[in-house]
Amino acid sequence: MTTVTKERPTAPGPELPTVPDSRRRLRPYILSLPALLVVVGILYPFVLGAYYSILNYAAANPNPEVVWFANFASVLADSDFWTSVRITAVFAIAATVIETVLGVGIALLLNRSSFVGKIFEKVLILPLMIAPVIAGVMWKLMFNPQFGVLNYVLGLGSSFDWLSKNLALWSSILVDVWTYTPFVAILVLAGIRSLPREPFEASEVDGASWWYMFRRLMLPMMWPYILVAVIFRFMDCLKAFDSIFVLTAGGPGLATRTLQIGAYEDSITFQNYSRGSTYMFLLWIIVFITARYLVKVLGKAQRRAAGAEEE
Amino acid sequence: MARSWSRRELLRAAGLAAGAAITAPALSACGVGGTTEHPNGANAVSGGFDWRKASGQTVRLLQTPHPYQQSFQPLLTEFTDLTGIEVVVDLVPEGAYFTKLNTELAGGSGAHDVFMVGAYFIWQYGPPGWMEDLKPWIDNPAATNPDYDFEDIFEGLRTSTAWDFQLGSPLGSGGQWAIPWGFENNVICYNKAFFDQRGIKPAEDWGNFQQLAIDLTDRAQNRYGVTFRGSKSWATIHPGFMTQYSRMGFKDYTFANGELQAGMNSPEAIEFQKQWVDLARVAGPTSWTTYEYPNCTTDLGNGNAMMCYDADSATYPKNKPGASAQAGNLAWHPGPAGPDGSYATNLWTWSLAMNSAAKNKLPAWLFIQWATGKEAMSKAVPAAFADPTRQSVFDGAFKQTLGAFPGYLEAFETVVNSSKIQFTPQTKFFETTQGWAVALQDIYSGEDAAERLSSFASTAQSKVNV
């Protein structure tokens, strides 16, 4: 009986240097090392924050003890915290909805390539190039009733207060909408331009109306892109701080005190580090649960757009 | 038979082990779980006094680019020539200054030897041991120039920066945690040109002041009577509000039965606070709840606000030629006296303090001593305006700079002997005082004053006594 030895086929060309087995075995671990360092870098502040939240650490108490869940009980029993939850939710939902509707509308308009559209496309990105703090400062000047441009242009006189208790939250939303609607528009526009042309041409031949094509073809195919924008904006809005803090510092009263501003006040202004960390940890739980849910919805939408799942 | 680990399992285990190994020491290294005691450095200095005792060393300063700092910046080379000490200055904008300072002091790194601080911050930074007590340094003749003359600094300022951190103890007791470097009195700055045109004089009492502010208001002309701060910050309470509140005879807290009792909910105090908020609504800036001092002084300089109840040195720059539309038209007045003629005034002082974790304590003290001394302060005053903290400098160099500022000197002299920190010292100052500002904002937005202030007083009282 003869045995046939199978030889590994070799590609023609120069011979590659041989790598010793020990190095070959080590390679995956070495390649994983940067990822491990990044994970540790991300986790360290998180673990530290979580650790602070079970201490009673404050400037007035530099020798803290573990108090376990006392901070959570105290924060959850505080009506100011629930006011902040409500304000954060209203801000995040309203800003995301308005930015998404406007962003999609602008993207649809820009998709009709025209000379004006091309110029607008370039201008649109400008608010995104401005730091939110600077946007807050600019808008605060414009909102000023004494010398601000808004009251002057709209003929509201010097007694209309954009940052009064009833309007402050909506004025903050307006600033966020001004800053981030272009982000949604650009993301959705990129999505629209990547859609296949054939289904639209076929519908046009069949005599479908614009509205029918938008509703039945474009929207379902665009949905994953819209959802990506929604996820980004909603997560960001839940963590809103900079422009609101510049505009109102969370006031008047508690009218614009988002969870982030509450955490800042406790940690930095009042130097109660453990209470501030508890706020942040609770905010993280909210963001984490919401993100998980939205990512699940996105996955479903992507499968549906690809025709892999029935409606 | 021993089970061999897959690569994935090995990586997972290594990650967990590394995470645990890194986390434990890292958590204890981040300052949680105990503070380090820093012995006072004054006792280590012996022999005779000599400015060049620390020659060749370096002092690191953390400062904010405020007029006080700017007035001293050109003089730093003189300090180096005198002492042989190199000065390294790190500047942080005012908006972020205390965040940076808090973080650094809490970390205990001692990266900066000297820092600028306000009196209220001592109540927060002092108890954890972050600040060096400067009294042993002042008392040590080997460390302090015999000509230093600490008593020349206004008494209200010296006491405002000293406390023993005991609940109920008055300011002035205990250690000297900072040396006042420049300060501000909260008085009225008004548009004298407009007043003269109409034949109006500044009001001398609270009732007339309210009426005057209302009479000066004409929203159709974009003109209103008086501007003062209203933003959601402790800084809303400390200038004009606390000054007038004190002149009316009210206290924030009184010490009785071993604890602080809130005083802002007495019927008389509630009535005054209601009047203050009403004044903001009827004769103040429209967006009062966002107003910080730059907004107030801008409106004064633009001619929108006819009076401003804030720091004298904050309004001063608006009268400099070309600095504002109303430059040259402004004048100063002590503001309304209390019912008993009181000119009690709340002050702000930028002071110099030493980090207890400082690496270069002798150079740090020599710098503080030089900067708060008569010679350097006299040179700094004309360069950029700041109320000097020394009587001798006030009588000398300072008076010569005030020619074109009508009423400034008179207002200063009227209030200076009653000017001090009018708040009761307590470690929850920022939390409770911001809470007070929030209560005023809520009243401004329509909440019942008595109800809101009673609720605030109860919360504040429970916090300050913890």
XYZ file of N, CA, C and O in Angstrom, chain B residues 110-213:
416
model
N -0.325 69.317 44.872
C 0.588 70.412 45.198
C 1.264 70.981 43.973
O 2.382 71.495 44.049
N 0.590 70.877 42.812
C 1.186 71.363 41.561
C 1.406 72.875 41.591
O 2.337 73.379 40.979
N 0.540 73.592 42.288
C 0.717 75.043 42.437
C 0.916 75.371 43.915
O 0.251 74.804 44.778
N 1.825 76.296 44.159
C 2.147 76.645 45.551
C 1.198 77.707 46.092
O 0.859 77.706 47.265
N 0.814 78.642 45.193
C -0.014 79.783 45.613
C -1.208 79.866 44.671
O -1.064 79.606 43.474
N -2.370 80.206 45.206
C -3.530 80.383 44.330
C -4.378 81.549 44.810
O -4.327 81.936 45.977
N -5.143 82.118 43.869
C -6.090 83.181 44.183
C -7.362 82.540 44.721
O -7.799 81.507 44.214
N -7.962 83.174 45.706
C -9.169 82.581 46.279
C -10.055 83.677 46.851
O -9.568 84.740 47.246
N -11.364 83.437 46.867
C -12.303 84.341 47.521
C -12.570 83.843 48.931
O -12.332 82.669 49.244
N -13.096 84.711 49.797
C -13.251 84.351 51.213
C -14.150 83.124 51.411
O -13.863 82.265 52.242
N -15.240 83.030 50.638
C -16.183 81.917 50.853
C -15.539 80.558 50.581
O -15.945 79.552 51.141
N -14.563 80.573 49.675
C -13.941 79.304 49.284
C -13.094 78.722 50.422
O -12.860 77.522 50.475
N -12.666 79.624 51.315
C -11.881 79.153 52.464
C -12.729 78.202 53.309
O -12.224 77.224 53.852
N -14.031 78.466 53.382
C -14.910 77.640 54.214
C -15.033 76.228 53.653
O -15.419 75.307 54.348
N -14.727 76.088 52.373
C -14.823 74.775 51.740
C -13.448 74.097 51.627
O -13.340 72.903 51.814
N -12.436 74.892 51.326
C -11.100 74.306 51.124
C -10.330 74.150 52.431
O -9.391 73.364 52.499
N -10.717 74.937 53.435
C -9.985 74.904 54.699
C -10.207 73.635 55.508
O -9.237 72.955 55.882
N -11.467 73.258 55.779
C -11.705 72.096 56.645
C -11.026 70.798 56.177
O -10.541 70.042 57.020
N -10.936 70.497 54.872
C -10.238 69.253 54.507
C -8.722 69.356 54.635
O -8.027 68.378 54.345
N -8.192 70.535 55.015
C -6.744 70.668 55.189
C -6.002 70.993 53.914
O -4.817 70.700 53.783
N -6.681 71.601 52.959
C -6.038 71.904 51.679
C -5.262 73.227 51.704
O -4.524 73.529 50.783
N -5.502 74.028 52.750
C -4.869 75.354 52.781
C -3.909 75.447 53.957
O -4.155 74.896 55.026
N -2.830 76.178 53.734
C -1.837 76.390 54.786
C -2.302 77.549 55.673
O -2.713 78.594 55.163
N -2.219 77.361 56.982
C -2.522 78.471 57.894
C -1.357 79.457 57.812
O -0.203 79.099 58.085
N -1.655 80.696 57.454
C -0.589 81.681 57.249
C -0.238 82.448 58.528
O 0.709 83.226 58.532
N -1.007 82.229 59.578
C -0.732 82.953 60.829
C 0.676 82.624 61.364
O 1.421 83.548 61.707
N 1.071 81.335 61.415
C 2.437 81.049 61.871
C 3.508 81.722 61.003
O 4.570 82.077 61.506
N 3.224 81.883 59.732
C 4.173 82.556 58.832
C 4.252 84.049 59.182
O 5.338 84.609 59.252
N 3.083 84.665 59.408
C 3.068 86.098 59.737
C 3.803 86.329 61.065
O 4.556 87.287 61.224
N 3.598 85.406 62.006
C 4.168 85.574 63.348
C 5.648 85.219 63.430
O 6.274 85.459 64.462
N 6.182 84.602 62.388
C 7.589 84.171 62.433
C 8.494 85.279 61.867
O 8.504 85.533 60.664
N 9.288 85.938 62.747
C 10.126 87.052 62.249
C 11.202 86.595 61.262
O 11.742 87.415 60.520
N 11.509 85.305 61.260
C 12.499 84.817 60.302
C 11.914 84.724 58.894
O 12.637 84.724 57.896
N 10.594 84.650 58.820
C 9.933 84.483 57.518
C 9.283 85.767 57.039
O 8.987 85.914 55.847
N 9.021 86.690 57.962
C 8.256 87.886 57.588
C 9.043 89.165 57.865
O 9.581 89.352 58.974
N 9.056 89.988 56.843
C 9.739 91.285 56.908
C 9.153 92.121 58.059
O 7.934 92.238 58.164
N 9.980 92.711 58.922
C 9.428 93.517 60.018
C 8.574 94.693 59.529
O 7.728 95.198 60.274
N 8.772 95.121 58.261
C 7.973 96.234 57.727
C 6.644 95.774 57.118
O 5.918 96.580 56.533
N 6.339 94.483 57.224
C 5.161 93.968 56.512
C 3.865 94.628 56.999
O 2.997 94.981 56.203
N 3.684 94.819 58.273
C 2.547 95.539 58.868
C 1.191 94.932 58.467
O 0.393 95.547 57.748
N 0.946 93.741 58.943
C -0.294 93.027 58.622
C -1.526 93.817 59.079
O -2.572 93.798 58.423
N -1.380 94.542 60.201
C -2.521 95.285 60.754
C -2.958 96.439 59.848
O -4.049 96.984 60.027
N -2.132 96.806 58.897
C -2.475 97.881 57.959
C -3.593 97.447 56.996
O -4.281 98.268 56.403
N -3.768 96.151 56.849
C -4.860 95.626 56.011
C -6.169 95.873 56.757
O -6.245 95.658 57.970
N -7.191 96.347 56.026
C -8.472 96.697 56.663
C -8.968 95.535 57.527
O -8.923 94.365 57.095
N -9.485 95.877 58.699
C -9.866 94.848 59.671
C -10.927 93.879 59.110
O -10.839 92.668 59.284
N -11.922 94.459 58.418
C -12.994 93.625 57.864
C -12.452 92.570 56.903
O -13.012 91.474 56.773
N -11.341 92.911 56.257
C -10.740 91.965 55.312
C -9.923 90.899 56.029
O -9.927 89.729 55.644
N -9.224 91.329 57.067
C -8.416 90.357 57.824
C -9.324 89.313 58.480
O -9.056 88.119 58.419
N -10.419 89.803 59.069
C -11.308 88.851 59.754
C -12.061 87.980 58.746
O -12.379 86.827 59.027
N -12.336 88.548 57.575
C -13.110 87.787 56.574
C -12.354 86.581 56.043
O -12.945 85.676 55.458
N -11.052 86.566 56.211
C -10.244 85.460 55.676
C -9.683 84.584 56.804
O -8.734 83.833 56.593
N -10.274 84.724 57.985
C -9.833 83.896 59.123
C -11.056 83.210 59.739
O -12.121 83.810 59.867
N -10.884 81.959 60.097
C -11.984 81.223 60.744
C -11.420 79.948 61.370
O -10.407 79.417 60.892
N -12.105 79.458 62.433
C -11.615 78.219 63.064
C -12.409 76.993 62.601
O -12.211 75.897 63.123
N -13.316 77.174 61.636
C -14.100 76.090 61.020
C -15.074 75.417 61.989
O -15.550 74.309 61.727
N -15.355 76.072 63.105
C -16.332 75.524 64.052
C -17.685 76.172 63.786
O -17.771 77.406 63.697
N -18.713 75.353 63.675
C -20.060 75.875 63.438
C -20.427 76.860 64.550
O -20.294 76.532 65.735
N -20.830 78.042 64.162
C -21.225 79.042 65.145
C -20.119 80.014 65.511
O -20.401 81.081 66.048
N -18.855 79.659 65.211
C -17.756 80.590 65.487
C -17.799 81.721 64.476
O -18.026 81.481 63.288
N -17.508 82.951 64.932
C -17.527 84.053 63.973
C -16.262 84.079 63.119
O -15.259 83.451 63.479
N -16.321 84.820 62.040
C -15.124 85.031 61.228
C -14.121 85.812 62.072
O -14.503 86.605 62.934
N -12.835 85.601 61.817
C -11.803 86.282 62.590
C -11.212 85.362 63.651
O -10.132 85.617 64.161
N -11.953 84.276 63.939
C -11.415 83.314 64.903
C -10.555 82.310 64.129
O -10.743 82.116 62.940
N -9.604 81.680 64.806
C -8.832 80.613 64.167
C -7.753 81.112 63.239
O -7.279 82.244 63.360
N -7.366 80.252 62.291
C -6.225 80.528 61.426
C -6.480 81.617 60.392
O -7.625 81.949 60.086
N -5.368 82.151 59.859
C -5.433 83.137 58.772
C -5.150 82.360 57.485
O -4.009 82.010 57.203
N -6.212 82.091 56.703
C -6.072 81.143 55.600
C -5.693 81.797 54.282
O -5.309 81.104 53.340
N -5.817 83.109 54.222
C -5.433 83.816 52.995
C -5.134 85.264 53.363
O -5.596 85.744 54.404
N -4.375 85.937 52.512
C -4.081 87.352 52.753
C -4.808 88.161 51.681
O -4.563 87.966 50.477
N -5.704 89.068 52.096
C -6.453 89.869 51.112
C -5.509 90.676 50.211
O -4.563 91.284 50.700
N -5.834 90.661 48.945
C -4.925 91.198 47.927
C -5.592 92.368 47.200
O -4.962 93.337 46.797
N -6.895 92.235 46.981
C -7.685 93.293 46.374
C -9.113 93.042 46.796
O -9.444 91.912 47.162
N -9.955 94.063 46.816
C -11.334 93.787 47.237
C -12.323 94.729 46.579
O -11.941 95.671 45.874
N -13.591 94.440 46.814
C -14.675 95.214 46.203
C -15.749 95.459 47.231
O -16.094 94.554 47.980
N -16.261 96.695 47.262
C -17.444 96.997 48.070
C -18.647 97.014 47.148
O -18.550 97.471 46.002
N -19.766 96.536 47.631
C -20.981 96.567 46.807
C -21.767 97.839 47.103
O -22.320 97.988 48.197
N -21.751 98.735 46.134
C -22.426 100.033 46.278
C -23.185 100.339 44.986
O -23.197 99.529 44.065
N -23.786 101.528 44.938
C -24.538 101.913 43.741
C -23.648 102.706 42.790
O -22.923 103.610 43.214
N -23.712 102.338 41.512
C -23.115 103.169 40.470
C -24.291 103.664 39.627
O -25.171 102.874 39.279
N -24.353 104.961 39.352
C -25.524 105.484 38.638
C -25.118 106.384 37.488
O -23.978 106.852 37.410
N -26.083 106.635 36.618
C -25.831 107.471 35.447
C -26.023 108.932 35.851
O -27.124 109.473 35.802
N -24.944 109.558 36.249
C -25.006 110.903 36.822
C -25.492 111.934 35.791
O -26.234 112.863 36.117
N -25.076 111.733 34.547
C -25.480 112.689 33.506
C -27.011 112.710 33.399
O -27.631 113.784 33.315
N -27.615 111.517 33.394
C -29.076 111.424 33.301
C -29.728 112.004 34.553
O -30.711 112.745 34.472
N -29.175 111.667 35.697
C -29.716 112.179 36.970
C -29.657 113.712 36.983
O -30.622 114.378 37.370
N -28.511 114.255 36.588
C -28.329 115.722 36.609
C -29.317 116.406 35.655
O -29.889 117.449 35.970
N -29.494 115.774 34.492
C -30.397 116.309 33.472
C -31.816 116.447 34.038
O -32.516 117.398 33.738
N -32.214 115.453 34.832
C -33.571 115.449 35.402
C -33.635 116.067 36.802
O -34.692 116.044 37.417
N -32.484 116.497 37.323
C -32.458 117.061 38.668
C -32.745 116.030 39.749
O -33.375 116.330 40.772
N -32.281 114.795 39.522
C -32.539 113.713 40.488
C -31.290 113.483 41.348
O -30.164 113.607 40.859
N -31.515 113.124 42.588
C -30.402 112.757 43.480
C -30.542 111.265 43.827
O -31.665 110.748 43.893
N -29.423 110.582 44.079
C -29.542 109.169 44.497
C -30.341 109.035 45.793
O -30.294 109.938 46.634
N -31.057 107.928 45.912
C -31.912 107.716 47.098
C -31.068 107.327 48.306
O -30.094 106.586 48.170
N -31.499 107.807 49.456
C -30.725 107.556 50.679
C -31.313 106.418 51.512
O -30.660 105.942 52.424
N -32.573 106.037 51.251
C -33.141 104.914 52.015
C -33.846 103.940 51.074
O -34.079 104.241 49.899
N -34.184 102.788 51.598
C -34.687 101.679 50.779
C -36.014 102.028 50.094
O -36.200 101.747 48.910
N -36.927 102.664 50.824
C -38.234 103.003 50.255
C -38.084 103.950 49.072
O -38.662 103.727 47.993
N -37.293 104.987 49.255
C -37.082 105.949 48.167
C -36.313 105.334 47.006
O -36.514 105.698 45.851
N -35.442 104.408 47.347
C -34.651 103.748 46.299
C -35.566 102.954 45.363
O -35.437 103.033 44.130
N -36.505 102.223 45.962
C -37.443 101.436 45.142
C -38.253 102.354 44.235
O -38.416 102.093 43.037
N -38.757 103.450 44.830
C -39.592 104.371 44.058
C -38.787 105.017 42.934
O -39.265 105.146 41.806
N -37.543 105.400 43.254
C -36.687 106.033 42.245
C -36.460 105.087 41.064
O -36.567 105.489 39.893
N -36.169 103.814 41.386
C -35.905 102.834 40.319
C -37.142 102.675 39.433
O -37.032 102.582 38.195
